[in-house]
Coordinates of C-alpha atoms and ligand atoms in Angstrom, one line a residue:
Chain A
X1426 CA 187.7 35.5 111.4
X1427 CA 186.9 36.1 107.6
X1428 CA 183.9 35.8 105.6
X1429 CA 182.8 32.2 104.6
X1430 CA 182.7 31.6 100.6
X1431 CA 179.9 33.3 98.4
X1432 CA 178.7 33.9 95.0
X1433 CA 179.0 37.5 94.1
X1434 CA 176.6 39.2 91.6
X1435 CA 176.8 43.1 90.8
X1436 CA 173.8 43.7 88.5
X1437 CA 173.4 47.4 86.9
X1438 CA 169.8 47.7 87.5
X1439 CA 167.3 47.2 89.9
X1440 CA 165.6 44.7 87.6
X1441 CA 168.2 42.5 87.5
X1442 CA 168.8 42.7 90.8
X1443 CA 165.5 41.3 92.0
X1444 CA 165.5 38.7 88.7
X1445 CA 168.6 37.6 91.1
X1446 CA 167.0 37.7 94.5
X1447 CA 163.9 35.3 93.1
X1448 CA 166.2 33.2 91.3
X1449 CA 168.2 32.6 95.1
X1450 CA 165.6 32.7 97.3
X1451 CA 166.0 32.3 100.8
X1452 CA 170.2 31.7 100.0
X1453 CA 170.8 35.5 98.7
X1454 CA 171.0 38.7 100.7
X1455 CA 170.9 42.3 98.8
X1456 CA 174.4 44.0 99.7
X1457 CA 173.9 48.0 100.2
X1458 CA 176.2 49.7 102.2
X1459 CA 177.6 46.6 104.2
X1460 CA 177.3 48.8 107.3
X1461 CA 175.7 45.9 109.0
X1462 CA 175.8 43.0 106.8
X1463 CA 179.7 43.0 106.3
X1464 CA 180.2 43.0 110.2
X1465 CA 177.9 39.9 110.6
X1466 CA 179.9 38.3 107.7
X1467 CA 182.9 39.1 108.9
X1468 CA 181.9 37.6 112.3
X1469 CA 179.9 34.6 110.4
X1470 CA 176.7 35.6 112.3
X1471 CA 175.7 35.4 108.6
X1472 CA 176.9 32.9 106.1
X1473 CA 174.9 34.2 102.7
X1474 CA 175.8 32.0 100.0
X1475 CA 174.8 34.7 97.3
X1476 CA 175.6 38.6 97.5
X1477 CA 173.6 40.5 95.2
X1478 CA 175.6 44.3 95.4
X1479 CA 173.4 46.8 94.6
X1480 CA 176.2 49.4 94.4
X1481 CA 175.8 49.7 90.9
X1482 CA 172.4 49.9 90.6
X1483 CA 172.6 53.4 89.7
X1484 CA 169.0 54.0 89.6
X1485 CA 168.4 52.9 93.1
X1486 CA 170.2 56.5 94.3
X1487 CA 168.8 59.8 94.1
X1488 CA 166.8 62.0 96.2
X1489 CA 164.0 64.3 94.7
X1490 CA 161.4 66.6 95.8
X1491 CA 157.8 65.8 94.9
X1492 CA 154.4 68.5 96.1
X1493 CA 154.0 66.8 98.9
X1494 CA 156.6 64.2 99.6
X1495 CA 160.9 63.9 100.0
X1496 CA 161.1 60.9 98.1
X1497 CA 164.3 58.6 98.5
X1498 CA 165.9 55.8 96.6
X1499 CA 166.8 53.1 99.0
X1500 CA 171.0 53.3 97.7
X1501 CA 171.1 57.1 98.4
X1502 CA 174.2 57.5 101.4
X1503 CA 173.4 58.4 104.9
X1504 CA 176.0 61.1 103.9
X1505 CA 173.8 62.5 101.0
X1506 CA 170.4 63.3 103.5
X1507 CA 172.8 64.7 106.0
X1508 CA 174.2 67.6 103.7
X1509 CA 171.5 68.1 101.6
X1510 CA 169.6 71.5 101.8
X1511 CA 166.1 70.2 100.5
X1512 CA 166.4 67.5 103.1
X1513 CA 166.8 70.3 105.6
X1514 CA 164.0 72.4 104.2
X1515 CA 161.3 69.9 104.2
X1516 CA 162.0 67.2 106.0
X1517 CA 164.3 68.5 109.0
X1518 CA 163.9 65.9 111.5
X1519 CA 165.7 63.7 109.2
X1520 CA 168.5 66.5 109.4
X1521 CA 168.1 66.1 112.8
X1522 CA 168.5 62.6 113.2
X1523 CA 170.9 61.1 110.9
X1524 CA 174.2 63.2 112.5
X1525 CA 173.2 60.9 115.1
X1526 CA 173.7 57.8 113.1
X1527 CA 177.4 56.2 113.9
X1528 CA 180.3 58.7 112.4
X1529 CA 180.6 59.8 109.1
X1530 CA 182.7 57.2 107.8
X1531 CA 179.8 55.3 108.1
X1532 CA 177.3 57.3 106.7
X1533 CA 179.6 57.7 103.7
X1534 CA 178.7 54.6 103.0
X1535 CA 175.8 53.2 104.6
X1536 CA 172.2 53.9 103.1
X1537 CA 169.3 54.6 103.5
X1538 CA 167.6 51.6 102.5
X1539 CA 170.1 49.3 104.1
X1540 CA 169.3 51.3 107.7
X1541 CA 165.6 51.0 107.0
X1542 CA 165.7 47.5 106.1
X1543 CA 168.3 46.0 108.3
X1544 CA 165.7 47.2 111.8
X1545 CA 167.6 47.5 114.4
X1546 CA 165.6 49.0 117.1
X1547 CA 168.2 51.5 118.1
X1548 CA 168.7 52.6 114.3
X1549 CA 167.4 56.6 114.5
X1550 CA 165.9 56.3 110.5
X1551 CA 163.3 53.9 111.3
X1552 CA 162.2 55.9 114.2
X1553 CA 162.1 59.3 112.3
X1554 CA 160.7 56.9 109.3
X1555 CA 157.5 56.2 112.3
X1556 CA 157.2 59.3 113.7
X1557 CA 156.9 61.1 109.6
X1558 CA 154.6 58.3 108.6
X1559 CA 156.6 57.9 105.7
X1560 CA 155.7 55.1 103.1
X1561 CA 158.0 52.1 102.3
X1562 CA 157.7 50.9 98.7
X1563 CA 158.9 47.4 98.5
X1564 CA 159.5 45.8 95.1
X1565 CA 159.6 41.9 94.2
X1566 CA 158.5 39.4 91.8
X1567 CA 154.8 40.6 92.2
X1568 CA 155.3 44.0 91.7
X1569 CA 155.5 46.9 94.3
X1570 CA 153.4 47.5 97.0
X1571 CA 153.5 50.0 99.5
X1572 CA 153.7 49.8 103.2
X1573 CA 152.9 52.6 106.2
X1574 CA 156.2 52.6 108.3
X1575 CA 153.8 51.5 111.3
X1576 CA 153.3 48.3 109.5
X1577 CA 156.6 48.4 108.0
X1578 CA 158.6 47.6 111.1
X1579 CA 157.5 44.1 112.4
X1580 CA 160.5 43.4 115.4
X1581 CA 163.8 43.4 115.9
X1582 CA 165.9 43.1 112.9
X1583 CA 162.9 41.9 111.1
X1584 CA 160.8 43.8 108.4
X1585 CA 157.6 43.5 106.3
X1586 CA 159.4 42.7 103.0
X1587 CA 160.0 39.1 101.8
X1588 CA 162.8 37.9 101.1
X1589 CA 162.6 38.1 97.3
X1590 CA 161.5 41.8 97.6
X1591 CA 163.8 44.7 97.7
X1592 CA 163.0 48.2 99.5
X1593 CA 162.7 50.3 96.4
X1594 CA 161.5 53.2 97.7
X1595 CA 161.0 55.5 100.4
X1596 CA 158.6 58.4 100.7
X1597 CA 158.7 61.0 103.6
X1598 CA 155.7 63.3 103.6
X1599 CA 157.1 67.0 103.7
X1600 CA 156.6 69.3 106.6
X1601 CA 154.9 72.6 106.3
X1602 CA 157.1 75.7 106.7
X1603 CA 157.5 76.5 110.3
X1604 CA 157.3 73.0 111.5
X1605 CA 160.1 72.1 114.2
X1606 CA 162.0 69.0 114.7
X1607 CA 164.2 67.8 117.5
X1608 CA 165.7 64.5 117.7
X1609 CA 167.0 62.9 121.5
X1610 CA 169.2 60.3 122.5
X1611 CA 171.4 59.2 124.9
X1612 CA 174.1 56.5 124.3
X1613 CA 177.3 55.0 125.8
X1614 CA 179.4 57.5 123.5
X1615 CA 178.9 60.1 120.8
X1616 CA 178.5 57.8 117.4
X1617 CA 177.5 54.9 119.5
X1618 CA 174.1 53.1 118.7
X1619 CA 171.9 54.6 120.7
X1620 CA 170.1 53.3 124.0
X1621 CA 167.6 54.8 124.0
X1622 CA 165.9 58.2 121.7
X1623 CA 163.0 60.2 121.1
X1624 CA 162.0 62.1 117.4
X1625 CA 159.7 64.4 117.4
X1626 CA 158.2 67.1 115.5
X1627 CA 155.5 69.8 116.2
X1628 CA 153.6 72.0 113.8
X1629 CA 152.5 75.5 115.9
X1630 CA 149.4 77.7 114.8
X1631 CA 149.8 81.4 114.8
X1632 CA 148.8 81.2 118.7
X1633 CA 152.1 78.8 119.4
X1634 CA 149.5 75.8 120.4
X1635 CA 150.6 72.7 119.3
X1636 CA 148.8 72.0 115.8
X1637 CA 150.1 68.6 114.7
X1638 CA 152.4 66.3 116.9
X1639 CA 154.3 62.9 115.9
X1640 CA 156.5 61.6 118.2
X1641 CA 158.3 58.1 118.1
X1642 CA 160.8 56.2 120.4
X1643 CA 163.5 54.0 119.3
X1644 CA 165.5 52.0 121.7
X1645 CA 162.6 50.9 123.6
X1646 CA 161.0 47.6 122.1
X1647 CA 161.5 45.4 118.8
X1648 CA 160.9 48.0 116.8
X1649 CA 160.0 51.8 117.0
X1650 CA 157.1 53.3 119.0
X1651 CA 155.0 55.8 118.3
X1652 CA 154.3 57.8 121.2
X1653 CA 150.4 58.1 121.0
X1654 CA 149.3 58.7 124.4
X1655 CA 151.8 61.5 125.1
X1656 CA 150.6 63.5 121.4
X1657 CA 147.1 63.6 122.7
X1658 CA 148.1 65.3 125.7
X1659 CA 150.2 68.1 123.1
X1660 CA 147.8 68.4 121.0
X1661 CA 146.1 72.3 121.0
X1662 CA 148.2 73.2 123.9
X1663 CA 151.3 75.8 124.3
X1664 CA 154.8 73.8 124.8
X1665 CA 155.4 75.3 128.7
X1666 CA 157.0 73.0 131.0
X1667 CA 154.2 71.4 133.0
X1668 CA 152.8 70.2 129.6
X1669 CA 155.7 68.8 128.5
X1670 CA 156.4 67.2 131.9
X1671 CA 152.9 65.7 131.8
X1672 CA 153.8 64.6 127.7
X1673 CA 156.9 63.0 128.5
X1674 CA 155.6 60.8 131.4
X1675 CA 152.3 60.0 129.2
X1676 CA 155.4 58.2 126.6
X1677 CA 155.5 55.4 128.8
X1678 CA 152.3 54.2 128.1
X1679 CA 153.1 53.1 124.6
X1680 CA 156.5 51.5 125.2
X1681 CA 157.2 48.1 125.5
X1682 CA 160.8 47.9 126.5
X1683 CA 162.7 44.8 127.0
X1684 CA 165.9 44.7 129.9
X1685 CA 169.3 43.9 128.4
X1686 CA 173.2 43.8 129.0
X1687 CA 173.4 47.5 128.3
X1688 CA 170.1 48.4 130.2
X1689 CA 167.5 47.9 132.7
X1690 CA 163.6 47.9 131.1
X1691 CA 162.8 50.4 133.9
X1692 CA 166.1 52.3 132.7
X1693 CA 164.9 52.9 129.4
X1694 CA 161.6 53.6 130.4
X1695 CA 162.6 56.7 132.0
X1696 CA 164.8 57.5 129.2
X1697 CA 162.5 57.8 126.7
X1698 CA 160.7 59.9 129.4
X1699 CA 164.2 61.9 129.8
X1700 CA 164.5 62.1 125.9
X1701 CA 160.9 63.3 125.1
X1702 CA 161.3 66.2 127.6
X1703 CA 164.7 66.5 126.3
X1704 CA 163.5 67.3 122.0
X1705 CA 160.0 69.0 123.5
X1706 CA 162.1 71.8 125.2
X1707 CA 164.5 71.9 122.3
X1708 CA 161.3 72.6 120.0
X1709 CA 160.2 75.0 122.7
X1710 CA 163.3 77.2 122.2
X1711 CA 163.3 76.7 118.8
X1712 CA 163.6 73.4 117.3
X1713 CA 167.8 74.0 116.5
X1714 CA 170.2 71.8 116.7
X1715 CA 170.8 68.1 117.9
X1716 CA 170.7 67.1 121.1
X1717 CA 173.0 64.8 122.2
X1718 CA 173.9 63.8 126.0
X1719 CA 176.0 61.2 127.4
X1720 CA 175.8 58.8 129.8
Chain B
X1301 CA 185.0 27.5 96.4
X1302 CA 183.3 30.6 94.2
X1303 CA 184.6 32.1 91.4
X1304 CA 187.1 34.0 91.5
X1305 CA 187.4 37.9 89.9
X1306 CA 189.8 40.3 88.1
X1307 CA 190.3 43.3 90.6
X1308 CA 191.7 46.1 88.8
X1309 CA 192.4 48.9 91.2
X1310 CA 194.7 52.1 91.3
X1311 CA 196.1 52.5 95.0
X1312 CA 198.2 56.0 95.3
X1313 CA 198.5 55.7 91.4
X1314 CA 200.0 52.7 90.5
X1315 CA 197.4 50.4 88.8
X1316 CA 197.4 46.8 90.4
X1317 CA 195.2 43.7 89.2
X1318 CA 194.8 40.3 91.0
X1319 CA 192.6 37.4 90.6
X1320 CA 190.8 37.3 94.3
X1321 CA 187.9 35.5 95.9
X1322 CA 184.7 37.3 96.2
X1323 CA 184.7 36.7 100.1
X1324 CA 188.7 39.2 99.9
X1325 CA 188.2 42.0 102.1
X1326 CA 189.3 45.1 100.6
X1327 CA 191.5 45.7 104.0
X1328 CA 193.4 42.3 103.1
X1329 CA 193.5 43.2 99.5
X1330 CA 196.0 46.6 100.0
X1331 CA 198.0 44.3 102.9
X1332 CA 198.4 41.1 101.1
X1333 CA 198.0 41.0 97.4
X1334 CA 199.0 44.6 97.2
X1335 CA 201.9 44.7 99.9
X1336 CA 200.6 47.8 101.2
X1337 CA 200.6 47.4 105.0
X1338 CA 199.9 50.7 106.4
X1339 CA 196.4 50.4 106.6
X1340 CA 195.8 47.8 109.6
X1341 CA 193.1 45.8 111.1
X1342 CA 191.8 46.6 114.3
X1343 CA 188.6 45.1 114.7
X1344 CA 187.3 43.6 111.5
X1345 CA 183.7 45.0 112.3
X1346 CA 183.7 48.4 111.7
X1347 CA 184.0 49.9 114.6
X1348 CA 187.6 51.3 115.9
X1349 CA 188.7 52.9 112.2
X1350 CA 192.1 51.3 111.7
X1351 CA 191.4 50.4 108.3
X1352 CA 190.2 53.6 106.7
X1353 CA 191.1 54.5 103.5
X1354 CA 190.0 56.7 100.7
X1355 CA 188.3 55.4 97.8
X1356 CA 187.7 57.7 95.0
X1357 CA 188.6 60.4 97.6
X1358 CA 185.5 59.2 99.7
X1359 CA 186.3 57.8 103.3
X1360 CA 185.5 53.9 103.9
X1361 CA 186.3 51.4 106.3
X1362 CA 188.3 48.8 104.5
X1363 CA 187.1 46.0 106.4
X1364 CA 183.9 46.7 105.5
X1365 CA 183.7 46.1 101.6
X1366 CA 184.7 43.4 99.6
X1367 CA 188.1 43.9 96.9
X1368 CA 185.4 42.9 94.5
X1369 CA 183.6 45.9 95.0
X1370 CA 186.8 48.2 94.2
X1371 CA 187.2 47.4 91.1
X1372 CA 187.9 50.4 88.3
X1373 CA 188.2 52.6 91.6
X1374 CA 190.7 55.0 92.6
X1375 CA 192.5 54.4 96.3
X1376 CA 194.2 56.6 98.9
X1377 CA 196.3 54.9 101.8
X1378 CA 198.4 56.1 104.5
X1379 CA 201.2 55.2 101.8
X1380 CA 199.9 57.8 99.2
X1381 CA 199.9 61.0 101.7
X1382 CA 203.7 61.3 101.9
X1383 CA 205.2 63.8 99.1
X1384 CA 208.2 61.0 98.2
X1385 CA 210.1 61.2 102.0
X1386 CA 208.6 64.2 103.3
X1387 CA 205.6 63.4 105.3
X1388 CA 202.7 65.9 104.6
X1389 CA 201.1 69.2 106.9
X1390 CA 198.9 66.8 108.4
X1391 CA 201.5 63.6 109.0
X1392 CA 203.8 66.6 110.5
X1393 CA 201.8 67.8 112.9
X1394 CA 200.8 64.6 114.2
X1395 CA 204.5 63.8 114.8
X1396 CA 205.5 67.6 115.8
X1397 CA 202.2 67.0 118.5
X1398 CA 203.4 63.9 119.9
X1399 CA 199.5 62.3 118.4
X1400 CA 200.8 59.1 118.7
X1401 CA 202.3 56.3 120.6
X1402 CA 202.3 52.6 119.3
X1403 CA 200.6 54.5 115.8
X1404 CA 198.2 51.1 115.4
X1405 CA 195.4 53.7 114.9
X1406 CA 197.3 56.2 112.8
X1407 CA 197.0 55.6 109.6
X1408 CA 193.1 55.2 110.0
X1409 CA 193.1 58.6 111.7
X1410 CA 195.1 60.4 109.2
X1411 CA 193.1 59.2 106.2
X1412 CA 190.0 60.2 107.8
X1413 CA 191.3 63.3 108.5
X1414 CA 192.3 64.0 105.5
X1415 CA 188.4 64.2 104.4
X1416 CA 188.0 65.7 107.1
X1417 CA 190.4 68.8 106.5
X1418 CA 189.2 68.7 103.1
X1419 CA 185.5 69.3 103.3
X1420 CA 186.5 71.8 107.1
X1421 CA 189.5 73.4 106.7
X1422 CA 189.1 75.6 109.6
X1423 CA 186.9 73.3 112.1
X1424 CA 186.2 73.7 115.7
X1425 CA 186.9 71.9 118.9
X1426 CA 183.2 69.9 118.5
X1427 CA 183.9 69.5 114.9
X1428 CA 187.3 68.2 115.7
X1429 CA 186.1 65.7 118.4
X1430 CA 182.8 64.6 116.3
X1431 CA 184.9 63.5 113.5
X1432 CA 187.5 61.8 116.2
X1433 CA 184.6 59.6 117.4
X1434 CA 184.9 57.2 114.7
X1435 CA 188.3 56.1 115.5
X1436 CA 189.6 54.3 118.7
X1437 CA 193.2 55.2 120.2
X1438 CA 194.1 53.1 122.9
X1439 CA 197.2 55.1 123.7
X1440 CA 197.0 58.5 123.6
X1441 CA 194.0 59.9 125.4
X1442 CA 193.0 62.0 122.3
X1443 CA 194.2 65.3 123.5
X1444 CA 197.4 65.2 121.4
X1445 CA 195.3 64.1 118.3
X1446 CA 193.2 66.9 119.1
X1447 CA 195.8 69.3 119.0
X1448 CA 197.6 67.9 115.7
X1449 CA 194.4 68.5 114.2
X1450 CA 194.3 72.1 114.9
X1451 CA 198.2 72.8 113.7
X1452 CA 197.6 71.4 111.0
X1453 CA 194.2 73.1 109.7
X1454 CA 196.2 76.4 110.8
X1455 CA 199.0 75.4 109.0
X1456 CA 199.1 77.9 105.7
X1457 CA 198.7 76.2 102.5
X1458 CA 201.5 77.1 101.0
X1459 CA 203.6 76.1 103.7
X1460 CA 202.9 72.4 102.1
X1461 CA 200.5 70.6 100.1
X1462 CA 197.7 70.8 101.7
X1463 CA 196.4 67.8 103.8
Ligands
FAD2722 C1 180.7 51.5 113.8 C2 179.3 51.6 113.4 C3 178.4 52.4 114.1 C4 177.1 52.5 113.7 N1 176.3 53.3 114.4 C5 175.0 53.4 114.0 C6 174.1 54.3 114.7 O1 174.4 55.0 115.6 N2 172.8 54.3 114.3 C7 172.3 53.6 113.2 O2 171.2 53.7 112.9 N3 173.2 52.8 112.5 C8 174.5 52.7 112.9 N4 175.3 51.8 112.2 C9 174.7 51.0 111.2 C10 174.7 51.7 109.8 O3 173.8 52.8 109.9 C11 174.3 50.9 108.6 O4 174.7 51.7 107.5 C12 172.9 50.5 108.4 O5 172.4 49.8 109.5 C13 172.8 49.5 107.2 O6 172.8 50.2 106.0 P1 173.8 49.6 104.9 O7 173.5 50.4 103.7 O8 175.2 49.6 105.3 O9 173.2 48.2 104.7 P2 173.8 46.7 104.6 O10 174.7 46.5 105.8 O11 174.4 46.5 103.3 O12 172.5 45.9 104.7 C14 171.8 45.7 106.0 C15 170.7 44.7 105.8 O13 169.6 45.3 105.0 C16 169.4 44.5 103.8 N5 169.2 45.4 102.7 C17 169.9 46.5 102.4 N6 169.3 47.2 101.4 C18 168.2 46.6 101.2 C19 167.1 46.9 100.3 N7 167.1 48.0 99.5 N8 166.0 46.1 100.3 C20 166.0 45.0 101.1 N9 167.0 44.7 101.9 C21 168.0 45.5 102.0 C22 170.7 43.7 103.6 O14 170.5 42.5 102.9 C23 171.1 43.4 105.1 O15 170.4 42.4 105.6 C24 176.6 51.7 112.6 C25 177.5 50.9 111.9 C26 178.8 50.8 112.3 C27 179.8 49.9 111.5
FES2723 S1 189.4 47.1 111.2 FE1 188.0 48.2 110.1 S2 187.0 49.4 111.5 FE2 188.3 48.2 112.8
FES2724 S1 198.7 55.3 119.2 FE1 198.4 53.3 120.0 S2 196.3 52.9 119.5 FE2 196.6 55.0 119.0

């Protein structure tokens, strides 16, 4: 099969870019990485009569370090957040996460934005993008407005922006020094989307108790979850095995998975039980590495 | 009908323009307006590798961007790794290692190892399989690949141009 016809526009700056998204409407689709969208093309899932590529849009790409926040443009690669040191420094459960994402062919090319936007509820960044409370700046004919990742991520495939508005923006608060990040999954094969997976990260006090806790699932609902119930039960203790076991079962209360070809709800329900344990121990020991198991 | 674009393109050095549609693949591009079929189609979605090529020395899946979005850019195929007849380190020790069978996914493995080797020139066995993950063999079972890999990152440089 090969892509129906479409108009093709490759503006050089984000302005332009969004003049051509209101003058379309409903008929246009931003292009990023085509990670996502070229597939569905390819396979006429979608049938866009206007591509506006914002490959060009050079100011759409960078990644810089503000007081308190990682701040990323929504054309930056997958590729860029996985090698970069100050991603590593301040935000590490992004480091953590986005080996996870396909193979690096793909995060060569595929973005940041474009995985944020495009939803899937299996995609790692949106979960890590929950569990930071990072903050979504979308961009459109009314000007930007920001948006909480919580509120950000409505169901599957399907966002808070419109369709004339463009992510423009995305801002991850940073972590303090010492904090420790694991990210979990389990999938059908290493590089595969993931069934089901857990990010967390855990801020210690000098006594090792647990100071600050955020921990979201992906793979279990329309969109990611944050895992409420099972922080409360961290919070101010010391990460020993019977609190994470009691943690990991509390995770089911705020997941709302849905059965499907590739798994049973109660499946994935004990999954993201599995995977919680799974990135509490790793922060236990340490907080190194990704943890990856197969099915 | 949309209108159709000037691609101007430089695949393994020699500059090539053609008037394509939009909706051109870059994949169909190299095989049918640039006769250059040793980059193949597997899948059309992404996901089994076949189509990988280099552009501006950065690893893509052909089938996954437009010829449209080439344009001014620099290309690497499986045609441009070959030093005139003699295959390179990399080509040799997939042959020497028995790597492949039908060689459908070859040409996607080679050019994604040849990033690979670039940016790890001495990688271990995980390293080695991660960056094998992103491209399907149907025939060989991986172990030979696996071992081509390794003789040719221990290969010495000078032996050949480097991968
Ligand atoms: C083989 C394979 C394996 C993969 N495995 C994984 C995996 O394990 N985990 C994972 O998370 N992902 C995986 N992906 C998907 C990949 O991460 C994509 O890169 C990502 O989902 C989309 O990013 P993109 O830049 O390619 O966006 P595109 O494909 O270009 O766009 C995706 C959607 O987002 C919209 N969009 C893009 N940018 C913006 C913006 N700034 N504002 C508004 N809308 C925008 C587009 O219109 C489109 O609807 C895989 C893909 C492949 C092909
Ligand atoms: S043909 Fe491109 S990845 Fe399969
Ligand atoms: S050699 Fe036949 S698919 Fe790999």
């Amino acid at each position: 099969m090969k892509p129906a016809p479409f108009e093709y526009f490759a503006p050089e700056t984000a302005e332009e870019a969004l003049a051509l998204l209101a003058e379309y409407g409903m008929d246009a689709r931003p292009l990023a990485g085509g990670q996502s969208l070229v597939p569905l093309i390819n396979m006429r899932m979608a049938q866009p009569a206007v591509l506006v590529d914002l490959n060009h849009c050079c100011e759409l790409a960078y990644l810089r370090e503000e007081e308190k926040m990682l701040v990323s443009g929504p054309m930056t690669r997958q590729r860029e957040l996985e090698i970069s040191n100050t991603v590593r420094a301040h935000c590490p459960l992004i480091a953590e996460a986005v080996p996870h994402m396909g193979h690096a062919t793909i995060r060569n090319r595929g973005t940041v934005g474009g995985s944020l936007s495009h939803a899937d509820p299996s995609a790692e960044l949106p979960g890590v993008a929950v569990a930071l409370d990072a903050e979504m700046v979308a961009d459109g004919p009314n000007g930007r407005r920001t948006v909480p990742a919580t509120e950000f991520f409505l169901a599957e495939l399907t966002t808070a922006l419109e369709p004339d508005e463009v992510l423009r923006e995305i801002r991850f608060p940073k972590a303090p020094s010492g904090s420790r990040a694991a990210f979990a999954e389990v999938g059908s094969h290493f590089g595969g989307l993931a069934l089901v997976g857990v990010a967390a990260r855990v801020d210690l006090d000098s006594a090792g108790r647990c100071a600050a806790v955020a921990l979201a699932a992906i793979g279990a609902g329309e969109r990611p979850a944050r895992l409420s119930s099972a922080e409360t039960v961290l919070m101010g203790e010391v990460l020993g095995e019977q609190v994470i076991a009691e943690a990991s079962e509390a995770a089911v209360i705020d997941v709302d998975p849905l059965a499907d070809l590739h798994a049973t709800a109660h499946w994935r329900r004990r999954a993201v039980v599995a995977m919680t344990a799974r990135a509490l121990r790793e922060i236990a020991d340490g907080g190194e590495g990704v943890a990856e198991v197969r099915r | 009908m949309t209108a159709r674009r000037d691609v101007r393109v430089t695949v393994n050095g020699r500059a090539y323009t053609r008037n394509v549609e939009p909706r051109m693949l870059l994949v169909d591009f190299l095989r049918h307006e640039c006769g250059l079929t040793g980059t193949h189609v597997g899948c059309a979605h992404g996901v089994c590798g076949a189509c990988t090529i280099l552009l501006d020395d950065v690893s893509i899946r052909s089938c996954l961007a437009f010829a449209v979005q080439a344009e001014g850019k620099e290309i690497t195929t499986v045609e441009g790794l070959a030093d005139g007849e003699s295959p390179n380190a990399l080509q040799r020790a997939f042959h020497e290692n028995h790597a492949l069978q039908c060689g459908y996914c070859t040409p996607g493995f080679l050019m994604s190892l040849t990033e690979f080797l670039r940016e790890t020139p001495d990688p271990n066995e995980a390293q080695i399989r991660e960056r094998l993950s992103g491209n399907l063999c149907r025939c060989t079972g991986y172990a030979n690949i696996v071992r081509a890999v390794r003789a040719a990152a221990r290969r010495p440089r000078d032996e050949d141009c480097a991968p």
